[in-house]
Structures are given as C-alpha cells and as structure tokens.
C-alpha cells in the first residue's frame, strides 16, 4: 500500500517536473528525453527490496500471533472460572431439584394417603348415618332411625295398654252394674220376706187371741202362738241384718265402680302431646341426620378432589426430572464450551495458525451441530409433555 | 245436650253428648243394648256435638263393638273433630272401626 502511494507520488512529481522542463527548454523532444531519463532513474531508485519485504511479513505474523495468543489467554482466563462456576451451579441445581422433588413426592404421597384415610372415615360415617345401615341389623350399630322406631313402638304399646285397661275396666263396670241390678232384685225379695214375716206375726197374734178366748183349753195353743210370733220377729230381725249387709255390699260395689271408673278414665291428651312431641323431635333429628350425612358426603367428595389434585401435582413433579435432565444437558454444553476454548488454545501452540484456526472452526461447527440436534430433541420432549398439564 | 238415639231402616244412629267419658258409661250401654239391631245393618256413632273424650270412651267403643260384633253389625264413627281423630289414630282405632 505504501509503495503504491510512493509510486503515485513519484509519477505525479515526474509529470510536474516534465511540464517544467517543457516550459524551460521550449522543446518537446528535449523535455521527453529528460523525462525518460528521470523515470528510469526513479524506477531504479524505487525498485522493491525482497529481503525487506519478507522481514516485514514475518514481523506482521509475529505481531498477529502475539495478539491471538493474548486473546486466547484472555479467553481462557475469563471463560475458565465462568465454566467452572456454571458447572458447580448446574450440579447444585441438579442436587437441589432431586432433593426437593424427592421430598415433594414423599409429602404428596402422605397427602394422598391422608386424603384417602379421611375419605374412608367420612364414607364410614355416612354409611352409619344412612337408613340403609339399618338393614344390617347386627344389634351393634345403633342408628337414629332404629332408635326412633323403638321409641315409637314403645309409645304404641303404651297406648295399646291404655286402651286395653280401659276396655277391661268398662267390662268390669258393666259387670258391677249388673251386680247392682241383682242386689236391687235382692232388696225386693227381702221386702217380700219381711211382708211374709209381718203376716206370720199377725197370724200368731190372731191365734193368741183365739187361744185366750178358748180359756183353759187354749192355754197350750197360746204358748205355740207366742213361739210363732217370736219366730216371726226373729225372722224380721234377721231379714233386717241381711238387708243391712246387702246395703253395705251395694255401697262397696258402687265404690269399686267409681275406682274402676277412675282407672278407665285417663286423659288421652297427654298421650297425644307425648306422641306429637316425639314425632316432632324425631323429625328434627331426622333432618339433622340428613344434613350431617350430606355434609359428610360432601367432605368425602372434597377428599376425593384433593386426592385427584395431588395426583396431578405428582404428575407435574415429573417436570422436575426434566429440569434435572436440562441441567445435565447444560453441563454437556459447558463441556463443549470448554472444548472450544481448548481448541482455540492449540492455535497458539501450532506453527501453522491457519490450519489450527480452520480446525478450531471445524470443532465449532461440530459443536454447533450437536447443539442443534439436542435442542431439537428438547423441543420434541416439551411438545410431548404439554398434555400433562 | 245429652246422648240420643235414632233408629230407622238403615240402622241405629247414636248422637253423643258434649263429653263422652266415664259418666256416659251407663247411658251409652243402654243406647245399644236397648235396641235390637238386625244383621247387616250399621250403627252410626255421631261425634258432631262431642268435644272431649277420654280413654274410657275407647273402652266403651270396644265394648260396644264386642257386643254388636257378635251380630255382624258394622260400627261407623262419624263427624269426629281433629283432636278426637288424633286420639283414634294414636290408639290405632282406624284399624278397628270405620272412621268417616
């Protein structure tokens, strides 16, 4: 480049000098001759020195090599710690991900188990509460419905007893009334006996009068008449006693009738109220029962949901493995990078930097190819994994 | 208003008093025992005036049924108010009598 510029400058100077000669000598031929001589002389002066040229190239080469080596050193110096740091960071990432993924797996498994246990428990409760549980009548499971049934049965029995007592009492009362009627019949008969005794007394009196009129002959007959009169009076006294007894019996029987009546007459409103209260309470309990069963079923459903979500989370955790894989791949890339750096360092050592550079470029291309291949696989995997979410 | 009876070709109809309790035992018994009810006819016991019954009423009705049931007579309990119907329901009388 320099030589070219000096040659051009020389030519220009020659041209100017030729013009000057033309004007000085006022003869074109003389001037031309002088110019030819001048050009020849200058060409001889400017002829390149091959030795000098070679030295200059070598100098240039050395300088470039020095620069390259400096660049390489700098590259090595800066890249090596970065590569090492990257490698350690990668290792850490892999370790951390593996550790936390194991922990997450364990805790998700526990969560899933707990959810299952909770669901079983809730379903058990629901089963106990449901009316269907009554069918397995093994005496141990006491359900509300069964309890209600038992209480209702007891109340029914109680009312039945009520009605039965009343029925029997009324029958007794009817019998007592019949008995009173018979006693009243007896009083009529007692009155009849009294009439007969009175008539006998009257007859005995008449007989005594007739005996007194007969005088001495009727004395014995008067004794008999007196005895008959006494008998009729005794009979009357006895009759009176029977009557008194019968009256007592009648009043006693009437008392019995009253007592039996009290037994028979129970206020049914108590039973109605009891039954009403019981029905109300049972209805309320049944409603509560249904509500509890509903809630428990809902709880079981929620547990099921939790289990499903945990399953999804575990599936999602599989991406952690992919992250670890990516970290591994990153390490491979880092290794490639260090390989590249090494390839560059050989340039410095080689005597033929051109060839070494070419080799380095080839290595770079090879690494690039492998990188492209890996990233392609990565994309493929990623596309396949999308379905998981 | 006391208990009254009315006998016609359909059968016997007994209209009860305001209270049908133990005080009515004798009168009620006479109502169905005094009249001969022919076979196949029905005895209607009317509660239209009745506002209170106790357990002895149930006993009386069962006794009447026992007495009349022998001659295949149907007993109908009519015009009972809500409270009395409840008593019939609790004591399962709806199984033993026709309640209208």
Short mmCIF file of C-alpha atoms in Angstrom, two decimals:
data_model
loop_
_atom_site.label_atom_id
_atom_site.label_comp_id
_atom_site.label_asym_id
_atom_site.label_seq_id
_atom_site.Cartn_x
_atom_site.Cartn_y
_atom_site.Cartn_z
CA UNK A 1 0.00 0.00 0.00
CA UNK A 2 2.79 2.35 0.97
CA UNK A 3 4.81 1.51 -2.09
CA UNK A 4 1.81 2.19 -4.27
CA UNK A 5 1.33 5.64 -2.75
CA UNK A 6 5.02 6.49 -3.12
CA UNK A 7 4.95 5.36 -6.74
CA UNK A 8 1.91 7.53 -7.46
CA UNK A 9 3.57 10.47 -5.71
CA UNK A 10 6.72 9.86 -7.78
CA UNK A 11 4.72 9.77 -11.02
CA UNK A 12 2.95 13.00 -10.17
CA UNK A 13 6.26 14.67 -9.31
CA UNK A 14 7.73 13.41 -12.60
CA UNK A 15 4.76 14.81 -14.55
CA UNK A 16 5.12 18.20 -12.84
CA UNK A 17 8.87 18.15 -13.49
CA UNK A 18 8.28 17.22 -17.22
CA UNK A 19 5.85 20.14 -17.60
CA UNK A 20 8.51 22.38 -16.04
CA UNK A 21 11.14 21.04 -18.47
CA UNK A 22 8.81 21.63 -21.44
CA UNK A 23 8.34 25.22 -20.37
CA UNK A 24 12.16 25.64 -19.66
CA UNK A 25 13.57 24.16 -22.80
CA UNK A 26 10.64 25.08 -25.04
CA UNK A 27 11.37 21.82 -26.85
CA UNK A 28 9.14 18.74 -26.54
CA UNK A 29 11.80 16.24 -27.54
CA UNK A 30 14.34 17.53 -25.12
CA UNK A 31 11.81 17.51 -22.39
CA UNK A 32 10.73 13.96 -23.29
CA UNK A 33 14.30 12.78 -23.21
CA UNK A 34 14.87 14.32 -19.80
CA UNK A 35 11.57 12.76 -18.55
CA UNK A 36 12.57 9.28 -19.75
CA UNK A 37 15.90 9.61 -18.04
CA UNK A 38 14.15 10.80 -14.85
CA UNK A 39 11.60 7.98 -14.84
CA UNK A 40 14.24 5.36 -15.40
CA UNK A 41 16.28 6.81 -12.61
CA UNK A 42 13.31 6.91 -10.24
CA UNK A 43 12.26 3.36 -11.11
CA UNK A 44 15.73 2.21 -10.35
CA UNK A 45 15.59 4.03 -7.05
CA UNK A 46 12.10 2.69 -6.13
CA UNK A 47 12.72 -0.95 -7.01
CA UNK A 48 11.47 -3.11 -4.05
CA UNK A 49 13.81 -4.91 -1.83
CA UNK A 50 12.66 -8.60 -1.45
CA UNK A 51 14.54 -9.15 1.79
CA UNK A 52 12.96 -6.19 3.41
CA UNK A 53 9.52 -7.39 2.33
CA UNK A 54 10.00 -10.82 3.88
CA UNK A 55 11.10 -9.34 7.15
CA UNK A 56 8.08 -7.15 7.20
CA UNK A 57 5.66 -10.13 6.71
CA UNK A 58 7.37 -12.14 9.43
CA UNK A 59 7.09 -9.14 11.70
CA UNK A 60 3.42 -8.87 10.92
CA UNK A 61 2.88 -12.60 11.55
CA UNK A 62 4.60 -12.41 14.90
CA UNK A 63 2.53 -9.48 15.89
CA UNK A 64 -0.71 -11.25 14.90
CA UNK A 65 0.33 -14.43 16.68
CA UNK A 66 1.11 -12.43 19.75
CA UNK A 67 -2.32 -10.80 19.59
CA UNK A 68 -4.00 -14.16 19.02
CA UNK A 69 -2.17 -15.71 21.92
CA UNK A 70 -3.11 -12.75 24.10
CA UNK A 71 -6.75 -13.13 23.04
CA UNK A 72 -6.60 -16.82 23.77
CA UNK A 73 -5.07 -16.26 27.18
CA UNK A 74 -7.68 -13.68 27.99
CA UNK A 75 -10.41 -16.03 26.72
CA UNK A 76 -9.06 -18.90 28.81
CA UNK A 77 -8.68 -16.67 31.85
CA UNK A 78 -12.20 -15.31 31.66
CA UNK A 79 -14.04 -18.40 30.42
CA UNK A 80 -12.47 -21.00 32.71
CA UNK A 81 -13.86 -19.63 36.01
CA UNK A 82 -17.22 -18.96 34.35
CA UNK A 83 -17.31 -22.52 33.03
CA UNK A 84 -16.33 -23.91 36.43
CA UNK A 85 -18.92 -21.75 38.13
CA UNK A 86 -21.54 -22.87 35.63
CA UNK A 87 -20.64 -26.49 36.26
CA UNK A 88 -20.94 -26.14 40.04
CA UNK A 89 -24.16 -24.19 39.76
CA UNK A 90 -25.50 -26.89 37.49
CA UNK A 91 -24.52 -29.59 39.93
CA UNK A 92 -26.21 -27.65 42.73
CA UNK A 93 -29.36 -27.17 40.69
CA UNK A 94 -29.50 -30.85 39.88
CA UNK A 95 -28.93 -31.82 43.51
CA UNK A 96 -31.45 -29.32 44.84
CA UNK A 97 -34.09 -30.33 42.32
CA UNK A 98 -33.59 -34.01 43.02
CA UNK A 99 -33.72 -33.44 46.78
CA UNK A 100 -36.81 -31.27 46.74
CA UNK A 101 -38.52 -33.47 44.20
CA UNK A 102 -37.99 -36.49 46.47
CA UNK A 103 -39.34 -34.51 49.43
CA UNK A 104 -42.30 -33.28 47.41
CA UNK A 105 -43.01 -36.81 46.24
CA UNK A 106 -42.97 -38.06 49.82
CA UNK A 107 -45.20 -35.28 51.13
CA UNK A 108 -47.62 -35.64 48.22
CA UNK A 109 -47.81 -39.35 48.88
CA UNK A 110 -48.56 -38.63 52.54
CA UNK A 111 -51.19 -36.10 51.49
CA UNK A 112 -52.77 -38.62 49.16
CA UNK A 113 -52.81 -41.25 51.90
CA UNK A 114 -54.32 -38.81 54.40
CA UNK A 115 -56.98 -37.81 51.89
CA UNK A 116 -57.77 -41.48 51.31
CA UNK A 117 -57.98 -42.17 55.04
CA UNK A 118 -60.19 -39.15 55.56
CA UNK A 119 -62.44 -40.20 52.72
CA UNK A 120 -62.77 -43.73 54.13
CA UNK A 121 -63.60 -42.31 57.54
CA UNK A 122 -66.23 -39.95 56.15
CA UNK A 123 -67.75 -42.65 53.99
CA UNK A 124 -67.91 -44.87 57.06
CA UNK A 125 -69.78 -42.18 58.96
CA UNK A 126 -72.10 -41.61 56.03
CA UNK A 127 -72.77 -45.33 55.85
CA UNK A 128 -73.60 -45.40 59.56
CA UNK A 129 -75.96 -42.46 59.20
CA UNK A 130 -77.77 -43.69 56.13
CA UNK A 131 -81.07 -45.54 56.63
CA UNK A 132 -79.66 -48.42 54.57
CA UNK A 133 -77.40 -49.24 57.52
CA UNK A 134 -80.46 -50.49 59.40
CA UNK A 135 -80.71 -53.48 57.15
CA UNK A 136 -77.58 -55.00 58.61
CA UNK A 137 -79.33 -55.48 61.91
CA UNK A 138 -76.46 -56.88 63.96
CA UNK A 139 -77.52 -55.11 67.15
CA UNK A 140 -74.26 -53.19 67.42
CA UNK A 141 -74.86 -50.31 65.08
CA UNK A 142 -77.47 -48.08 66.70
CA UNK A 143 -78.93 -45.74 64.17
CA UNK A 144 -81.21 -42.86 64.80
CA UNK A 145 -83.94 -44.37 62.66
CA UNK A 146 -83.86 -47.55 64.72
CA UNK A 147 -83.98 -45.59 67.94
CA UNK A 148 -86.97 -43.64 66.62
CA UNK A 149 -88.68 -46.85 65.63
CA UNK A 150 -88.13 -48.37 69.07
CA UNK A 151 -89.46 -45.29 70.85
CA UNK A 152 -92.48 -45.17 68.54
CA UNK A 153 -93.09 -48.86 69.20
CA UNK A 154 -92.91 -48.31 72.97
CA UNK A 155 -95.37 -45.43 72.75
CA UNK A 156 -97.71 -47.55 70.64
CA UNK A 157 -97.52 -50.37 73.16
CA UNK A 158 -98.19 -47.89 75.93
CA UNK A 159 -101.28 -46.54 74.19
CA UNK A 160 -102.43 -50.08 73.46
CA UNK A 161 -102.09 -50.86 77.16
CA UNK A 162 -104.13 -47.75 77.88
CA UNK A 163 -106.92 -48.88 75.60
CA UNK A 164 -106.77 -52.41 76.93
CA UNK A 165 -107.08 -51.24 80.56
CA UNK A 166 -109.95 -49.01 79.59
CA UNK A 167 -111.68 -51.84 77.75
CA UNK A 168 -111.34 -54.20 80.71
CA UNK A 169 -112.39 -51.51 83.17
CA UNK A 170 -115.54 -50.79 81.21
CA UNK A 171 -116.30 -54.50 81.11
CA UNK A 172 -115.81 -54.59 84.91
CA UNK A 173 -118.09 -51.59 85.29
CA UNK A 174 -120.75 -53.31 83.20
CA UNK A 175 -120.46 -56.36 85.42
CA UNK A 176 -120.67 -54.22 88.56
CA UNK A 177 -123.78 -52.53 87.19
CA UNK A 178 -125.28 -55.94 86.53
CA UNK A 179 -124.39 -56.93 90.08
CA UNK A 180 -126.04 -53.79 91.47
CA UNK A 181 -129.14 -54.69 89.49
CA UNK A 182 -129.08 -58.15 91.07
CA UNK A 183 -128.64 -56.58 94.54
CA UNK A 184 -131.66 -54.36 93.85
CA UNK A 185 -133.58 -57.56 92.96
CA UNK A 186 -132.45 -59.00 96.28
CA UNK A 187 -133.86 -55.98 98.15
CA UNK A 188 -137.25 -56.65 96.55
CA UNK A 189 -137.04 -60.26 97.72
CA UNK A 190 -136.04 -59.14 101.24
CA UNK A 191 -139.08 -56.88 101.30
CA UNK A 192 -141.24 -59.85 100.29
CA UNK A 193 -139.78 -61.94 103.15
CA UNK A 194 -140.45 -59.03 105.52
CA UNK A 195 -144.09 -58.98 104.35
CA UNK A 196 -144.41 -62.70 104.99
CA UNK A 197 -142.89 -62.34 108.49
CA UNK A 198 -145.25 -59.46 109.29
CA UNK A 199 -148.22 -61.55 108.16
CA UNK A 200 -146.97 -64.51 110.26
CA UNK A 201 -146.71 -62.16 113.24
CA UNK A 202 -150.27 -61.00 112.63
CA UNK A 203 -151.46 -64.60 112.31
CA UNK A 204 -149.70 -65.54 115.59
CA UNK A 205 -151.36 -62.57 117.28
CA UNK A 206 -154.77 -63.70 115.99
CA UNK A 207 -154.02 -67.26 117.18
CA UNK A 208 -153.10 -65.96 120.68
CA UNK A 209 -156.38 -64.02 120.84
CA UNK A 210 -158.31 -67.11 119.79
CA UNK A 211 -156.44 -69.22 122.41
CA UNK A 212 -157.30 -66.74 125.19
CA UNK A 213 -160.98 -66.93 124.17
CA UNK A 214 -160.85 -70.76 124.41
CA UNK A 215 -159.80 -70.37 128.08
CA UNK A 216 -158.11 -73.20 129.88
CA UNK A 217 -158.34 -75.50 126.79
CA UNK A 218 -156.45 -73.00 124.64
CA UNK A 219 -153.60 -72.45 127.12
CA UNK A 220 -151.20 -74.81 125.24
CA UNK A 221 -152.14 -73.28 121.88
CA UNK A 222 -151.39 -69.78 123.28
CA UNK A 223 -147.83 -70.93 124.09
CA UNK A 224 -147.40 -72.16 120.47
CA UNK A 225 -148.82 -68.92 119.07
CA UNK A 226 -146.41 -66.93 121.20
CA UNK A 227 -143.49 -69.00 119.91
CA UNK A 228 -144.60 -68.48 116.32
CA UNK A 229 -144.82 -64.75 116.96
CA UNK A 230 -141.31 -64.76 118.42
CA UNK A 231 -140.05 -66.67 115.37
CA UNK A 232 -141.61 -64.16 113.02
CA UNK A 233 -139.98 -61.35 114.97
CA UNK A 234 -136.59 -63.15 114.85
CA UNK A 235 -137.06 -63.68 111.13
CA UNK A 236 -137.69 -59.98 110.71
CA UNK A 237 -134.58 -59.09 112.70
CA UNK A 238 -132.55 -61.49 110.55
CA UNK A 239 -134.09 -60.02 107.44
CA UNK A 240 -133.07 -56.57 108.59
CA UNK A 241 -129.49 -57.80 109.11
CA UNK A 242 -129.43 -59.29 105.61
CA UNK A 243 -130.69 -56.00 104.24
CA UNK A 244 -128.01 -54.07 106.08
CA UNK A 245 -125.34 -56.41 104.77
CA UNK A 246 -126.72 -56.13 101.24
CA UNK A 247 -126.73 -52.32 101.53
CA UNK A 248 -123.09 -52.42 102.61
CA UNK A 249 -122.28 -54.73 99.71
CA UNK A 250 -124.04 -52.37 97.33
CA UNK A 251 -122.20 -49.31 98.59
CA UNK A 252 -118.89 -51.25 98.42
CA UNK A 253 -119.60 -52.32 94.85
CA UNK A 254 -120.51 -48.74 93.96
CA UNK A 255 -117.16 -47.65 95.42
CA UNK A 256 -115.42 -50.28 93.29
CA UNK A 257 -117.28 -48.97 90.27
CA UNK A 258 -116.04 -45.46 90.99
CA UNK A 259 -112.44 -46.66 91.41
CA UNK A 260 -112.61 -48.71 88.23
CA UNK A 261 -114.08 -45.68 86.50
CA UNK A 262 -111.10 -43.63 87.63
CA UNK A 263 -108.79 -46.31 86.24
CA UNK A 264 -110.67 -46.31 82.96
CA UNK A 265 -110.79 -42.54 82.59
CA UNK A 266 -107.36 -41.30 81.60
CA UNK A 267 -106.87 -38.09 79.77
CA UNK A 268 -105.78 -39.06 76.25
CA UNK A 269 -104.43 -35.55 75.59
CA UNK A 270 -101.25 -36.49 77.49
CA UNK A 271 -100.64 -39.33 75.05
CA UNK A 272 -101.42 -37.09 72.09
CA UNK A 273 -98.99 -34.43 73.33
CA UNK A 274 -96.32 -37.06 74.00
CA UNK A 275 -96.79 -38.54 70.58
CA UNK A 276 -96.73 -35.08 68.99
CA UNK A 277 -93.55 -34.11 70.84
CA UNK A 278 -91.91 -37.38 69.95
CA UNK A 279 -92.84 -37.08 66.27
CA UNK A 280 -91.56 -33.50 66.20
CA UNK A 281 -88.27 -34.43 67.85
CA UNK A 282 -87.79 -37.40 65.58
CA UNK A 283 -88.47 -35.29 62.51
CA UNK A 284 -85.94 -32.72 63.67
CA UNK A 285 -83.39 -35.43 64.41
CA UNK A 286 -84.01 -36.97 61.03
CA UNK A 287 -83.47 -33.60 59.37
CA UNK A 288 -80.22 -33.10 61.32
CA UNK A 289 -79.20 -36.61 60.39
CA UNK A 290 -79.81 -35.98 56.72
CA UNK A 291 -77.87 -32.74 56.90
CA UNK A 292 -74.92 -34.42 58.62
CA UNK A 293 -74.95 -37.21 56.07
CA UNK A 294 -74.97 -34.63 53.28
CA UNK A 295 -72.06 -32.71 54.80
CA UNK A 296 -70.10 -35.88 55.37
CA UNK A 297 -70.66 -36.93 51.78
CA UNK A 298 -69.51 -33.51 50.65
CA UNK A 299 -66.40 -33.90 52.80
CA UNK A 300 -65.69 -37.25 51.20
CA UNK A 301 -66.08 -35.66 47.79
CA UNK A 302 -63.65 -32.90 48.75
CA UNK A 303 -61.17 -35.55 49.90
CA UNK A 304 -61.56 -37.21 46.54
CA UNK A 305 -60.87 -33.88 44.84
CA UNK A 306 -57.78 -33.39 46.99
CA UNK A 307 -56.54 -36.83 46.01
CA UNK A 308 -57.08 -36.08 42.34
CA UNK A 309 -55.29 -32.73 42.62
CA UNK A 310 -52.41 -34.42 44.44
CA UNK A 311 -52.22 -36.91 41.59
CA UNK A 312 -52.00 -34.02 39.16
CA UNK A 313 -49.29 -32.39 41.27
CA UNK A 314 -47.29 -35.64 41.31
CA UNK A 315 -47.61 -35.78 37.55
CA UNK A 316 -46.45 -32.20 37.34
CA UNK A 317 -43.48 -33.13 39.52
CA UNK A 318 -42.24 -35.26 36.67
CA UNK A 319 -41.19 -31.98 35.03
CA UNK A 320 -38.67 -31.68 37.84
CA UNK A 321 -36.94 -34.68 36.31
CA UNK A 322 -36.95 -32.85 33.01
CA UNK A 323 -35.39 -29.82 34.69
CA UNK A 324 -32.68 -32.10 36.08
CA UNK A 325 -32.19 -33.51 32.59
CA UNK A 326 -31.89 -29.99 31.22
CA UNK A 327 -29.31 -29.22 33.88
CA UNK A 328 -27.40 -32.32 32.76
CA UNK A 329 -27.59 -31.09 29.19
CA UNK A 330 -26.33 -27.72 30.29
CA UNK A 331 -23.29 -29.45 31.76
CA UNK A 332 -22.71 -31.12 28.42
CA UNK A 333 -22.91 -27.72 26.73
CA UNK A 334 -20.48 -26.29 29.25
CA UNK A 335 -18.11 -29.14 28.44
CA UNK A 336 -18.49 -28.31 24.74
CA UNK A 337 -17.68 -24.73 25.52
CA UNK A 338 -14.52 -25.70 27.38
CA UNK A 339 -13.62 -28.00 24.47
CA UNK A 340 -13.92 -25.00 22.16
CA UNK A 341 -11.67 -22.98 24.41
CA UNK A 342 -9.10 -25.77 24.36
CA UNK A 343 -9.30 -25.92 20.56
CA UNK A 344 -8.57 -22.21 20.44
CA UNK A 345 -5.58 -22.63 22.76
CA UNK A 346 -4.00 -25.09 20.30
CA UNK A 347 -3.93 -22.27 17.79
CA UNK A 348 -1.33 -20.55 19.88
CA UNK A 349 0.91 -23.59 20.09
CA UNK A 350 0.64 -24.55 16.44
CA UNK A 351 3.28 -23.45 14.00
CA UNK A 352 0.63 -23.17 11.32
CA UNK A 353 -2.01 -20.86 12.74
CA UNK A 354 -4.07 -21.01 9.53
CA UNK A 355 -4.61 -24.73 9.78
CA UNK A 356 -5.17 -24.60 13.54
CA UNK A 357 -7.79 -21.89 13.07
CA UNK A 358 -9.52 -23.96 10.44
CA UNK A 359 -9.53 -26.95 12.81
CA UNK A 360 -10.95 -24.75 15.56
CA UNK A 361 -13.71 -23.60 13.17
CA UNK A 362 -14.47 -27.24 12.32
CA UNK A 363 -14.71 -28.11 16.03
CA UNK A 364 -17.03 -25.15 16.50
CA UNK A 365 -19.24 -26.31 13.62
CA UNK A 366 -19.33 -29.85 15.04
CA UNK A 367 -20.33 -28.50 18.46
CA UNK A 368 -22.93 -26.26 16.85
CA UNK A 369 -24.40 -29.25 15.01
CA UNK A 370 -24.63 -31.31 18.18
CA UNK A 371 -26.23 -28.34 19.93
CA UNK A 372 -28.85 -28.01 17.22
CA UNK A 373 -29.62 -31.72 17.48
CA UNK A 374 -30.06 -31.57 21.24
CA UNK A 375 -32.25 -28.51 21.19
CA UNK A 376 -34.42 -30.24 18.60
CA UNK A 377 -34.93 -33.20 20.97
CA UNK A 378 -35.69 -30.76 23.75
CA UNK A 379 -38.45 -29.12 21.75
CA UNK A 380 -39.86 -32.51 20.89
CA UNK A 381 -40.00 -33.54 24.54
CA UNK A 382 -41.54 -30.27 25.51
CA UNK A 383 -44.25 -30.75 22.88
CA UNK A 384 -44.93 -34.25 24.24
CA UNK A 385 -45.19 -33.05 27.82
CA UNK A 386 -47.80 -30.40 27.16
CA UNK A 387 -50.57 -32.96 27.55
CA UNK A 388 -49.64 -33.46 31.20
CA UNK A 389 -50.94 -30.07 32.22
CA UNK B 1 -127.27 -31.81 75.21
CA UNK B 2 -127.33 -35.42 76.31
CA UNK B 3 -126.91 -38.64 74.35
CA UNK B 4 -129.74 -39.52 71.96
CA UNK B 5 -130.60 -42.40 69.65
CA UNK B 6 -132.47 -42.62 66.40
CA UNK B 7 -133.41 -45.96 64.88
CA UNK B 8 -134.50 -46.18 61.23
CA UNK B 9 -134.43 -48.68 58.37
CA UNK B 10 -130.72 -48.05 57.78
CA UNK B 11 -129.83 -49.00 61.34
CA UNK B 12 -129.12 -47.29 64.61
CA UNK B 13 -127.71 -43.81 64.98
CA UNK B 14 -126.32 -42.62 68.31
CA UNK B 15 -125.54 -38.91 68.73
CA UNK B 16 -123.15 -38.47 71.65
CA UNK B 17 -123.16 -35.69 74.24
CA UNK B 18 -120.55 -32.92 74.52
CA UNK B 19 -118.37 -35.05 76.76
CA UNK B 20 -118.04 -38.75 76.04
CA UNK B 21 -116.33 -40.05 79.20
CA UNK B 22 -116.92 -42.36 82.14
CA UNK B 23 -120.08 -40.50 83.16
CA UNK B 24 -121.72 -41.78 79.97
CA UNK B 25 -121.00 -45.48 80.53
CA UNK B 26 -124.47 -46.44 81.67
CA UNK B 27 -126.35 -44.26 79.19
CA UNK B 28 -124.21 -45.32 76.23
CA UNK B 29 -124.59 -49.01 77.13
CA UNK B 30 -128.34 -48.69 77.29
CA UNK B 31 -128.36 -46.98 73.86
CA UNK B 32 -127.05 -50.02 72.01
CA UNK B 33 -128.38 -52.76 74.29
CA UNK B 34 -131.95 -51.47 74.34
CA UNK B 35 -132.41 -51.60 70.56
CA UNK B 36 -132.17 -54.80 68.57
CA UNK B 37 -130.04 -54.07 65.50
CA UNK B 38 -130.69 -56.54 62.68
CA UNK B 39 -127.81 -58.36 60.96
CA UNK B 40 -126.02 -56.48 58.16
CA UNK B 41 -127.22 -53.08 59.37
CA UNK B 42 -124.86 -50.47 60.69
CA UNK B 43 -124.58 -48.48 63.88
CA UNK B 44 -123.52 -44.89 63.35
CA UNK B 45 -121.91 -43.15 66.31
CA UNK B 46 -122.01 -39.42 65.73
CA UNK B 47 -119.40 -37.19 67.38
CA UNK B 48 -120.75 -33.92 65.93
CA UNK B 49 -121.53 -32.49 69.42
CA UNK B 50 -118.58 -34.11 71.15
CA UNK B 51 -115.60 -32.01 72.15
CA UNK B 52 -113.87 -34.23 74.71
CA UNK B 53 -113.27 -37.94 75.07
CA UNK B 54 -111.00 -39.85 77.44
CA UNK B 55 -109.65 -43.38 77.47
CA UNK B 56 -112.90 -44.81 78.92
CA UNK B 57 -114.58 -43.71 75.67
CA UNK B 58 -112.23 -46.03 73.80
CA UNK B 59 -113.15 -48.83 76.25
CA UNK B 60 -116.84 -48.11 75.74
CA UNK B 61 -116.48 -48.20 71.96
CA UNK B 62 -114.62 -51.51 72.12
CA UNK B 63 -117.29 -52.94 74.41
CA UNK B 64 -120.00 -51.77 72.04
CA UNK B 65 -118.14 -53.40 69.16
CA UNK B 66 -117.77 -56.63 71.13
CA UNK B 67 -121.47 -56.56 71.94
CA UNK B 68 -122.62 -55.73 68.40
CA UNK B 69 -119.87 -57.54 66.54
CA UNK B 70 -121.47 -60.85 67.51
CA UNK B 71 -124.48 -59.99 65.35
CA UNK B 72 -122.31 -58.85 62.42
CA UNK B 73 -123.12 -55.19 62.74
CA UNK B 74 -120.78 -52.56 61.33
CA UNK B 75 -119.88 -49.60 63.52
CA UNK B 76 -119.14 -46.24 61.95
CA UNK B 77 -117.60 -43.32 63.83
CA UNK B 78 -118.59 -40.07 62.12
CA UNK B 79 -118.05 -36.30 62.45
CA UNK B 80 -115.15 -36.54 64.89
CA UNK B 81 -113.09 -33.36 65.28
CA UNK B 82 -109.32 -33.19 64.69
CA UNK B 83 -108.33 -33.84 68.31
CA UNK B 84 -110.60 -36.89 68.58
CA UNK B 85 -109.36 -38.17 65.21
CA UNK B 86 -105.82 -37.85 66.56
CA UNK B 87 -106.77 -39.98 69.56
CA UNK B 88 -108.27 -42.60 67.24
CA UNK B 89 -105.12 -42.54 65.15
CA UNK B 90 -102.74 -42.91 68.11
CA UNK B 91 -104.80 -45.76 69.58
CA UNK B 92 -104.97 -47.44 66.14
CA UNK B 93 -108.79 -47.25 66.13
CA UNK B 94 -108.61 -46.64 62.38
CA UNK B 95 -107.83 -50.37 62.10
CA UNK B 96 -110.84 -51.46 64.17
CA UNK B 97 -113.56 -49.02 63.11
CA UNK B 98 -114.75 -47.19 60.01
CA UNK B 99 -113.91 -43.57 60.69
CA UNK B 100 -115.53 -41.01 58.42
#
